PDB file of C-alpha atoms in Angstrom:
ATOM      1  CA  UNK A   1       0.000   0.000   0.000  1.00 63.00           C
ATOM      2  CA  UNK A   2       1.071   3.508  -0.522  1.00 66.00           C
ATOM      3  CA  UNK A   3      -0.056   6.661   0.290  1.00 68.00           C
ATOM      4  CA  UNK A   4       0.813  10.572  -1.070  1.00 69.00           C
ATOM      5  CA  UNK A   5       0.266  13.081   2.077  1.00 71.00           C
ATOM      6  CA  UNK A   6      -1.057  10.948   4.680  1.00 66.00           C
ATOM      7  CA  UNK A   7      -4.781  10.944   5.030  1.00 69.00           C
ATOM      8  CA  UNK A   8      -6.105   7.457   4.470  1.00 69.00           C
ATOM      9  CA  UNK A   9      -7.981   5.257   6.810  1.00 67.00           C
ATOM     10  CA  UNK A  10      -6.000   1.941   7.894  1.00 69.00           C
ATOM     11  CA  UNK A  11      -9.156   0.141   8.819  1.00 74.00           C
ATOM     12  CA  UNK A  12     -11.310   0.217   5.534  1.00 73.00           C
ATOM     13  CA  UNK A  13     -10.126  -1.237   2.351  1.00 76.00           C
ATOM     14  CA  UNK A  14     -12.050  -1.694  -0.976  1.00 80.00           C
ATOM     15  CA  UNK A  15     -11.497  -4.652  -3.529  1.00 83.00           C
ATOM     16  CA  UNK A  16     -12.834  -3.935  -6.961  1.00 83.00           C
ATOM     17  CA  UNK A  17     -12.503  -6.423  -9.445  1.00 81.00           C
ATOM     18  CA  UNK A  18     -10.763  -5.715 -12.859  1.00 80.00           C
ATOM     19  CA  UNK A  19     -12.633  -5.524 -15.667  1.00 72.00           C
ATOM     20  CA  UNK A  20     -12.363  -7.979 -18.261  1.00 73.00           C
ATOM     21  CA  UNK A  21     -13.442  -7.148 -21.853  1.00 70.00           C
ATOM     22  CA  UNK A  22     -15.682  -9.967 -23.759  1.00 71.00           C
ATOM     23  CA  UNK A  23     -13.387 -11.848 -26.598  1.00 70.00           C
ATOM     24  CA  UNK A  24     -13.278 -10.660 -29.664  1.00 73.00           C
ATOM     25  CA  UNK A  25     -16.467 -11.785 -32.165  1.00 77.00           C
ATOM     26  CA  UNK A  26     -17.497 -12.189 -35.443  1.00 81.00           C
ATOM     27  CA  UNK A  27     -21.426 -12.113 -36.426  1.00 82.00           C
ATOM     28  CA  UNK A  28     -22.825 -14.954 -38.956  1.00 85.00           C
ATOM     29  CA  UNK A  29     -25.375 -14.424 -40.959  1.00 81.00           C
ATOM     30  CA  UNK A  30     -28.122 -16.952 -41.986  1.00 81.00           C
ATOM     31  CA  UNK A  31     -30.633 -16.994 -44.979  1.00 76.00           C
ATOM     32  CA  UNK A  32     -33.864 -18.655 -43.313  1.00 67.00           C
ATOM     33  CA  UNK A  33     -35.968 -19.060 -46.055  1.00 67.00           C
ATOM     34  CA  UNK A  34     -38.325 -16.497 -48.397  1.00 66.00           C
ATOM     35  CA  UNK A  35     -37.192 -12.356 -46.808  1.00 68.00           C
ATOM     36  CA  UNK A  36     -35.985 -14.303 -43.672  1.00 75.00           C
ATOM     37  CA  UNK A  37     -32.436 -13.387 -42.180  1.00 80.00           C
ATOM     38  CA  UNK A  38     -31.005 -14.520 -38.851  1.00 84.00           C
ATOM     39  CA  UNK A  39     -27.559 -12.807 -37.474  1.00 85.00           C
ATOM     40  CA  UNK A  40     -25.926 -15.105 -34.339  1.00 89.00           C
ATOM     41  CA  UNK A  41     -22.904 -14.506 -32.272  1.00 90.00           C
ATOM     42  CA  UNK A  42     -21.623 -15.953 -29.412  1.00 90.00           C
ATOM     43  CA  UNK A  43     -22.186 -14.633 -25.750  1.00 89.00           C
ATOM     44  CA  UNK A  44     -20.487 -14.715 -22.271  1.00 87.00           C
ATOM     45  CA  UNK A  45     -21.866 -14.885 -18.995  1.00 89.00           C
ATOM     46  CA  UNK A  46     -22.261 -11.428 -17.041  1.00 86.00           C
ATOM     47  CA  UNK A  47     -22.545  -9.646 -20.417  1.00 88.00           C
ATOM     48  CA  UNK A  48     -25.638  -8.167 -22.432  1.00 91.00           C
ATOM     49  CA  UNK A  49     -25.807  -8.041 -25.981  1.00 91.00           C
ATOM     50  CA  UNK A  50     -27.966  -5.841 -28.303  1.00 91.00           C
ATOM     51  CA  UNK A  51     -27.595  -5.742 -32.168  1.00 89.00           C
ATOM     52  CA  UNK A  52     -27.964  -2.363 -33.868  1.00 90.00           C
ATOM     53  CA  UNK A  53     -27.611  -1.585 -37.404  1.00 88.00           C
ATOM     54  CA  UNK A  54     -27.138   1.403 -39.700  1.00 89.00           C
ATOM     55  CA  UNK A  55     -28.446   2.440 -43.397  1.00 86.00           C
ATOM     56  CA  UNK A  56     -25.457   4.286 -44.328  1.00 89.00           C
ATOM     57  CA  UNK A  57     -22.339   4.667 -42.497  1.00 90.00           C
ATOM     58  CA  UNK A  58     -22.076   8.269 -42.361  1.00 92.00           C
ATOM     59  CA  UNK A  59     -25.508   8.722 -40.112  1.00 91.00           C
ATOM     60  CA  UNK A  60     -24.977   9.589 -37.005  1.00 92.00           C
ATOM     61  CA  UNK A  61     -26.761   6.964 -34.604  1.00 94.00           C
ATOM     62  CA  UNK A  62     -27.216   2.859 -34.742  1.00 94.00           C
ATOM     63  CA  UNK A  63     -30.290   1.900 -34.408  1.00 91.00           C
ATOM     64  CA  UNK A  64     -31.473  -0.694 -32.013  1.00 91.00           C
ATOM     65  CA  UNK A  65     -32.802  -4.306 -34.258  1.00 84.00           C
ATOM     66  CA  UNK A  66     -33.900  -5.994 -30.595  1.00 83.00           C
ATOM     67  CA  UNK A  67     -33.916  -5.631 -26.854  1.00 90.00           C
ATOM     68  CA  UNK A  68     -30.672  -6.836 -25.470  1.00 92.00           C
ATOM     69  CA  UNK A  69     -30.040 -10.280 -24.214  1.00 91.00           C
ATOM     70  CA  UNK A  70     -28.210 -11.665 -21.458  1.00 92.00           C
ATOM     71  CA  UNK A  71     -25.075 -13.578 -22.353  1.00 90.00           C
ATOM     72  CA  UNK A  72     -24.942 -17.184 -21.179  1.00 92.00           C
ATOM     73  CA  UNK A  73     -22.526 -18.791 -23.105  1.00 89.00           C
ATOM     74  CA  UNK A  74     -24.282 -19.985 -25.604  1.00 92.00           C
ATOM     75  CA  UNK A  75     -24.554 -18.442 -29.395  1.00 91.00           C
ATOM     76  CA  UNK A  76     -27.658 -16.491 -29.875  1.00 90.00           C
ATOM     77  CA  UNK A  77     -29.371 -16.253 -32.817  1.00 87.00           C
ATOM     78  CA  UNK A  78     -31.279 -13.385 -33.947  1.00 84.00           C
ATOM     79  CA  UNK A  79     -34.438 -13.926 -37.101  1.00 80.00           C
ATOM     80  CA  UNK A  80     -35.555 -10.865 -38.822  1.00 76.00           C
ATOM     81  CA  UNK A  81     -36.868  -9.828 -41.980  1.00 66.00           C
ATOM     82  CA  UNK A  82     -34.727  -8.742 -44.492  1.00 65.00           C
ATOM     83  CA  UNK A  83     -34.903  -4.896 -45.861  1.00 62.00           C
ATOM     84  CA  UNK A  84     -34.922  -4.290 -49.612  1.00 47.00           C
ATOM     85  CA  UNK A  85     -32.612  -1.720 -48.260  1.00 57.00           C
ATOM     86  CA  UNK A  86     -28.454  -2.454 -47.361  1.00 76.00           C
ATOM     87  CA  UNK A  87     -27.288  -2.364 -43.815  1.00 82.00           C
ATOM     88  CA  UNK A  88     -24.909  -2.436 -41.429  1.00 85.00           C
ATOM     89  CA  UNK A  89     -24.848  -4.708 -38.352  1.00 85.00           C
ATOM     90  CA  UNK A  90     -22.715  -4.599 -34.733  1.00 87.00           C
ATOM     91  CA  UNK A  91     -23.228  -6.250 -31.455  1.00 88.00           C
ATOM     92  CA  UNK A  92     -22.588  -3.723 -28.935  1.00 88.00           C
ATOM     93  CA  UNK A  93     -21.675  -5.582 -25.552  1.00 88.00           C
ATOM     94  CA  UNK A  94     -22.050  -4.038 -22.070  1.00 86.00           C
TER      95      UNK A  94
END
């Protein structure tokens, strides 16, 4: 233990654990039949999960696809229809 300029308190310590990030992923999408698409990914306990997607790059916000889900190991998958329009997908992990 150290301290700069005195002041601490010798009776009360804290123990925070260190944050761990989630691995590295990769999403895979699915055809599921006729305008049917399904996006999984892998999860990890004591993580949540939401996929968001964009129309174009350049705009400013993602957009939510689903509510998040709770990571429990296990690879999720995700079914929704298909847009005439392109987009862009991401799984951002809390």
């Amino acid at each position: 233990m150290t301290t700069e300029n005195g002041n601490y308190n010798a009776n009360f310590y804290i123990l925070i654990p260190v944050y761990t990030p989630p691995t590295g992923m990769a999403l895979t999408v699915s055809n599921g039949g006729v305008g049917d698409m399904g996006i999984s990914f892998p999860t990890q306990p004591g993580y949540t999960y939401e996929v968001e997607y964009k129309t174009n790059l350049t705009d400013a916000a993602w957009v939510p696809l689903s509510n998040a889900v709770s990571g429990d190991g296990t690879i999720r998958l995700l079914n929704y229809l298909a847009g005439a329009d392109n987009r862009f997908y991401r799984v951002q992990i809390q």
